[in-house]
Amino acid sequence: MASVYAWLLRAARDSLIAFGRIWVWIPPVESEEPLQGPPPGHPERLRPDVPLNAVEKEILRHFRDIDPPAPSRDP
């Protein structure tokens, strides 16, 4: 019987740990302006002084050709 209680306690502990790992607080956006890309200093920030290479141009063209998804009619 003690092993059943130990199993239940371990399961409860593991569940609480998993719940705590996925719980995140996202602060509200303080500005009304839409985002224009990564903030200054971000590693993915684009450099306007460096032109895109051929691969990057192809990727950009591919993404511009994608149609947005149709609205869902599910209730």
mmCIF file of N, CA and C in Angstrom:
data_model
loop_
_atom_site.group_PDB
_atom_site.id
_atom_site.type_symbol
_atom_site.label_atom_id
_atom_site.label_comp_id
_atom_site.label_asym_id
_atom_site.label_seq_id
_atom_site.Cartn_x
_atom_site.Cartn_y
_atom_site.Cartn_z
ATOM 1 N N MET A 1 0.806 -1.193 0.000
ATOM 2 C CA MET A 1 0.000 0.000 0.000
ATOM 3 C C MET A 1 0.857 1.269 0.000
ATOM 4 N N ALA A 2 1.981 1.188 0.711
ATOM 5 C CA ALA A 2 2.868 2.346 0.779
ATOM 6 C C ALA A 2 3.431 2.682 -0.589
ATOM 7 N N SER A 3 3.673 1.653 -1.419
ATOM 8 C CA SER A 3 4.212 1.915 -2.750
ATOM 9 C C SER A 3 3.199 2.644 -3.628
ATOM 10 N N VAL A 4 1.905 2.419 -3.402
ATOM 11 C CA VAL A 4 0.871 3.125 -4.164
ATOM 12 C C VAL A 4 0.896 4.604 -3.802
ATOM 13 N N TYR A 5 1.004 4.906 -2.490
ATOM 14 C CA TYR A 5 1.072 6.300 -2.063
ATOM 15 C C TYR A 5 2.333 6.979 -2.590
ATOM 16 N N ALA A 6 3.435 6.261 -2.575
ATOM 17 C CA ALA A 6 4.683 6.826 -3.094
ATOM 18 C C ALA A 6 4.547 7.121 -4.583
ATOM 19 N N TRP A 7 3.924 6.211 -5.318
ATOM 20 C CA TRP A 7 3.712 6.429 -6.753
ATOM 21 C C TRP A 7 2.822 7.649 -6.989
ATOM 22 N N LEU A 8 1.742 7.779 -6.204
ATOM 23 C CA LEU A 8 0.839 8.919 -6.352
ATOM 24 C C LEU A 8 1.552 10.236 -6.024
ATOM 25 N N LEU A 9 2.373 10.247 -4.995
ATOM 26 C CA LEU A 9 3.112 11.457 -4.650
ATOM 27 C C LEU A 9 4.105 11.833 -5.744
ATOM 28 N N ARG A 10 4.811 10.837 -6.300
ATOM 29 C CA ARG A 10 5.748 11.116 -7.396
ATOM 30 C C ARG A 10 5.010 11.639 -8.624
ATOM 31 N N ALA A 11 3.845 11.052 -8.937
ATOM 32 C CA ALA A 11 3.055 11.504 -10.081
ATOM 33 C C ALA A 11 2.570 12.934 -9.864
ATOM 34 N N ALA A 12 2.126 13.245 -8.640
ATOM 35 C CA ALA A 12 1.668 14.607 -8.339
ATOM 36 C C ALA A 12 2.831 15.593 -8.434
ATOM 37 N N ARG A 13 3.984 15.211 -7.895
ATOM 38 C CA ARG A 13 5.164 16.077 -7.969
ATOM 39 C C ARG A 13 5.566 16.330 -9.413
ATOM 40 N N ASP A 14 5.629 15.266 -10.222
ATOM 41 C CA ASP A 14 6.015 15.413 -11.624
ATOM 42 C C ASP A 14 5.008 16.269 -12.397
ATOM 43 N N SER A 15 3.734 16.121 -12.073
ATOM 44 C CA SER A 15 2.706 16.930 -12.733
ATOM 45 C C SER A 15 2.858 18.405 -12.387
ATOM 46 N N LEU A 16 3.121 18.703 -11.112
ATOM 47 C CA LEU A 16 3.306 20.095 -10.709
ATOM 48 C C LEU A 16 4.559 20.700 -11.338
ATOM 49 N N ILE A 17 5.614 19.914 -11.463
ATOM 50 C CA ILE A 17 6.831 20.394 -12.116
ATOM 51 C C ILE A 17 6.549 20.705 -13.583
ATOM 52 N N ALA A 18 5.852 19.806 -14.261
ATOM 53 C CA ALA A 18 5.537 20.031 -15.668
ATOM 54 C C ALA A 18 4.650 21.264 -15.833
ATOM 55 N N PHE A 19 3.667 21.434 -14.958
ATOM 56 C CA PHE A 19 2.793 22.605 -15.034
ATOM 57 C C PHE A 19 3.590 23.879 -14.801
ATOM 58 N N GLY A 20 4.495 23.855 -13.860
ATOM 59 C CA GLY A 20 5.317 25.035 -13.581
ATOM 60 C C GLY A 20 6.242 25.386 -14.723
ATOM 61 N N ARG A 21 6.699 24.400 -15.456
ATOM 62 C CA ARG A 21 7.596 24.678 -16.578
ATOM 63 C C ARG A 21 6.879 25.325 -17.754
ATOM 64 N N ILE A 22 5.595 25.022 -17.939
ATOM 65 C CA ILE A 22 4.897 25.607 -19.075
ATOM 66 C C ILE A 22 4.196 26.908 -18.710
ATOM 67 N N TRP A 23 4.127 27.255 -17.437
ATOM 68 C CA TRP A 23 3.450 28.481 -17.025
ATOM 69 C C TRP A 23 4.403 29.650 -17.207
ATOM 70 N N VAL A 24 4.052 30.552 -18.080
ATOM 71 C CA VAL A 24 4.864 31.740 -18.307
ATOM 72 C C VAL A 24 3.970 32.968 -18.274
ATOM 73 N N TRP A 25 4.497 34.036 -17.760
ATOM 74 C CA TRP A 25 3.766 35.290 -17.751
ATOM 75 C C TRP A 25 4.299 36.142 -18.885
ATOM 76 N N ILE A 26 3.406 36.576 -19.752
ATOM 77 C CA ILE A 26 3.793 37.430 -20.869
ATOM 78 C C ILE A 26 3.314 38.841 -20.537
ATOM 79 N N PRO A 27 4.251 39.776 -20.413
ATOM 80 C CA PRO A 27 3.833 41.137 -20.045
ATOM 81 C C PRO A 27 3.036 41.790 -21.169
ATOM 82 N N PRO A 28 2.131 42.701 -20.824
ATOM 83 C CA PRO A 28 1.359 43.376 -21.866
ATOM 84 C C PRO A 28 2.246 44.299 -22.693
ATOM 85 N N VAL A 29 1.850 44.509 -23.925
ATOM 86 C CA VAL A 29 2.595 45.399 -24.808
ATOM 87 C C VAL A 29 2.310 46.832 -24.386
ATOM 88 N N GLU A 30 3.363 47.617 -24.197
ATOM 89 C CA GLU A 30 3.195 48.971 -23.695
ATOM 90 C C GLU A 30 3.016 50.000 -24.804
ATOM 91 N N SER A 31 3.352 49.645 -26.039
ATOM 92 C CA SER A 31 3.233 50.627 -27.104
ATOM 93 C C SER A 31 2.110 50.229 -28.052
ATOM 94 N N GLU A 32 1.521 51.223 -28.659
ATOM 95 C CA GLU A 32 0.428 50.987 -29.597
ATOM 96 C C GLU A 32 0.949 50.764 -31.013
ATOM 97 N N GLU A 33 2.238 50.995 -31.245
ATOM 98 C CA GLU A 33 2.822 50.843 -32.569
ATOM 99 C C GLU A 33 3.007 49.360 -32.892
ATOM 100 N N PRO A 34 2.756 48.961 -34.146
ATOM 101 C CA PRO A 34 3.038 47.569 -34.510
ATOM 102 C C PRO A 34 4.554 47.321 -34.534
ATOM 103 N N LEU A 35 4.935 46.118 -34.230
ATOM 104 C CA LEU A 35 6.355 45.775 -34.227
ATOM 105 C C LEU A 35 6.904 45.819 -35.651
ATOM 106 N N GLN A 36 8.119 46.284 -35.792
ATOM 107 C CA GLN A 36 8.758 46.399 -37.099
ATOM 108 C C GLN A 36 9.946 45.460 -37.225
ATOM 109 N N GLY A 37 9.944 44.358 -36.514
ATOM 110 C CA GLY A 37 11.054 43.413 -36.571
ATOM 111 C C GLY A 37 11.714 43.296 -35.214
ATOM 112 N N PRO A 38 12.841 42.603 -35.164
ATOM 113 C CA PRO A 38 13.545 42.426 -33.888
ATOM 114 C C PRO A 38 14.028 43.765 -33.334
ATOM 115 N N PRO A 39 14.149 43.883 -32.024
ATOM 116 C CA PRO A 39 14.619 45.131 -31.423
ATOM 117 C C PRO A 39 16.100 45.360 -31.700
ATOM 118 N N PRO A 40 16.597 46.566 -31.500
ATOM 119 C CA PRO A 40 18.024 46.838 -31.713
ATOM 120 C C PRO A 40 18.896 45.920 -30.860
ATOM 121 N N GLY A 41 19.965 45.435 -31.443
ATOM 122 C CA GLY A 41 20.876 44.552 -30.739
ATOM 123 C C GLY A 41 20.507 43.091 -30.805
ATOM 124 N N HIS A 42 19.357 42.758 -31.368
ATOM 125 C CA HIS A 42 18.942 41.366 -31.492
ATOM 126 C C HIS A 42 19.813 40.686 -32.547
ATOM 127 N N PRO A 43 20.236 39.433 -32.347
ATOM 128 C CA PRO A 43 21.116 38.781 -33.324
ATOM 129 C C PRO A 43 20.484 38.588 -34.692
ATOM 130 N N GLU A 44 19.161 38.624 -34.795
ATOM 131 C CA GLU A 44 18.521 38.453 -36.100
ATOM 132 C C GLU A 44 18.168 39.800 -36.740
ATOM 133 N N ARG A 45 18.671 40.880 -36.203
ATOM 134 C CA ARG A 45 18.400 42.206 -36.741
ATOM 135 C C ARG A 45 19.018 42.318 -38.137
ATOM 136 N N LEU A 46 18.238 42.819 -39.101
ATOM 137 C CA LEU A 46 18.740 42.978 -40.459
ATOM 138 C C LEU A 46 19.664 44.189 -40.540
ATOM 139 N N ARG A 47 20.653 44.063 -41.411
ATOM 140 C CA ARG A 47 21.560 45.181 -41.635
ATOM 141 C C ARG A 47 21.214 45.796 -42.982
ATOM 142 N N PRO A 48 20.694 47.017 -42.993
ATOM 143 C CA PRO A 48 20.312 47.628 -44.263
ATOM 144 C C PRO A 48 21.495 47.939 -45.163
ATOM 145 N N ASP A 49 22.709 48.003 -44.604
ATOM 146 C CA ASP A 49 23.872 48.323 -45.429
ATOM 147 C C ASP A 49 24.446 47.104 -46.149
ATOM 148 N N VAL A 50 23.975 45.891 -45.840
ATOM 149 C CA VAL A 50 24.470 44.668 -46.479
ATOM 150 C C VAL A 50 23.358 44.102 -47.366
ATOM 151 N N PRO A 51 23.599 43.993 -48.672
ATOM 152 C CA PRO A 51 22.544 43.454 -49.548
ATOM 153 C C PRO A 51 22.350 41.951 -49.323
ATOM 154 N N LEU A 52 21.129 41.486 -49.658
ATOM 155 C CA LEU A 52 20.836 40.067 -49.533
ATOM 156 C C LEU A 52 21.609 39.271 -50.577
ATOM 157 N N ASN A 53 22.035 38.057 -50.195
ATOM 158 C CA ASN A 53 22.691 37.203 -51.187
ATOM 159 C C ASN A 53 21.619 36.448 -51.974
ATOM 160 N N ALA A 54 22.033 35.616 -52.932
ATOM 161 C CA ALA A 54 21.081 34.934 -53.820
ATOM 162 C C ALA A 54 20.144 34.007 -53.045
ATOM 163 N N VAL A 55 20.664 33.286 -52.076
ATOM 164 C CA VAL A 55 19.830 32.366 -51.292
ATOM 165 C C VAL A 55 18.803 33.148 -50.483
ATOM 166 N N GLU A 56 19.224 34.231 -49.861
ATOM 167 C CA GLU A 56 18.300 35.038 -49.061
ATOM 168 C C GLU A 56 17.217 35.674 -49.934
ATOM 169 N N LYS A 57 17.583 36.100 -51.135
ATOM 170 C CA LYS A 57 16.585 36.653 -52.055
ATOM 171 C C LYS A 57 15.563 35.601 -52.453
ATOM 172 N N GLU A 58 16.009 34.372 -52.681
ATOM 173 C CA GLU A 58 15.107 33.281 -53.048
ATOM 174 C C GLU A 58 14.159 32.956 -51.883
ATOM 175 N N ILE A 59 14.679 32.938 -50.679
ATOM 176 C CA ILE A 59 13.841 32.683 -49.503
ATOM 177 C C ILE A 59 12.813 33.791 -49.345
ATOM 178 N N LEU A 60 13.226 35.037 -49.497
ATOM 179 C CA LEU A 60 12.296 36.161 -49.395
ATOM 180 C C LEU A 60 11.208 36.074 -50.463
ATOM 181 N N ARG A 61 11.593 35.723 -51.701
ATOM 182 C CA ARG A 61 10.612 35.584 -52.770
ATOM 183 C C ARG A 61 9.634 34.458 -52.449
ATOM 184 N N HIS A 62 10.134 33.366 -51.903
ATOM 185 C CA HIS A 62 9.279 32.236 -51.545
ATOM 186 C C HIS A 62 8.238 32.649 -50.504
ATOM 187 N N PHE A 63 8.662 33.381 -49.487
ATOM 188 C CA PHE A 63 7.730 33.787 -48.442
ATOM 189 C C PHE A 63 6.722 34.819 -48.929
ATOM 190 N N ARG A 64 7.117 35.659 -49.852
ATOM 191 C CA ARG A 64 6.182 36.652 -50.383
ATOM 192 C C ARG A 64 5.133 36.003 -51.278
ATOM 193 N N ASP A 65 5.431 34.831 -51.845
ATOM 194 C CA ASP A 65 4.495 34.135 -52.734
ATOM 195 C C ASP A 65 3.480 33.285 -51.970
ATOM 196 N N ILE A 66 3.651 33.116 -50.682
ATOM 197 C CA ILE A 66 2.743 32.268 -49.904
ATOM 198 C C ILE A 66 1.441 33.020 -49.663
ATOM 199 N N ASP A 67 0.328 32.364 -49.964
ATOM 200 C CA ASP A 67 -0.986 32.952 -49.713
ATOM 201 C C ASP A 67 -1.339 32.771 -48.238
ATOM 202 N N PRO A 68 -2.002 33.762 -47.651
ATOM 203 C CA PRO A 68 -2.433 33.577 -46.257
ATOM 204 C C PRO A 68 -3.503 32.496 -46.180
ATOM 205 N N PRO A 69 -3.609 31.807 -45.048
ATOM 206 C CA PRO A 69 -4.626 30.747 -44.924
ATOM 207 C C PRO A 69 -6.032 31.321 -45.005
ATOM 208 N N ALA A 70 -6.915 30.535 -45.565
ATOM 209 C CA ALA A 70 -8.318 30.948 -45.661
ATOM 210 C C ALA A 70 -8.947 30.929 -44.274
ATOM 211 N N PRO A 71 -9.899 31.821 -44.004
ATOM 212 C CA PRO A 71 -10.542 31.817 -42.694
ATOM 213 C C PRO A 71 -11.298 30.518 -42.462
ATOM 214 N N SER A 72 -11.262 30.068 -41.240
ATOM 215 C CA SER A 72 -11.925 28.824 -40.873
ATOM 216 C C SER A 72 -13.417 29.055 -40.682
ATOM 217 N N ARG A 73 -14.206 28.085 -41.079
ATOM 218 C CA ARG A 73 -15.660 28.187 -40.895
ATOM 219 C C ARG A 73 -16.133 27.243 -39.789
ATOM 220 N N ASP A 74 -15.215 26.732 -39.017
ATOM 221 C CA ASP A 74 -15.603 25.849 -37.916
ATOM 222 C C ASP A 74 -16.345 26.647 -36.857
ATOM 223 N N PRO A 75 -17.392 26.075 -36.268
ATOM 224 C CA PRO A 75 -18.142 26.809 -35.224
ATOM 225 C C PRO A 75 -17.369 26.968 -33.953
#
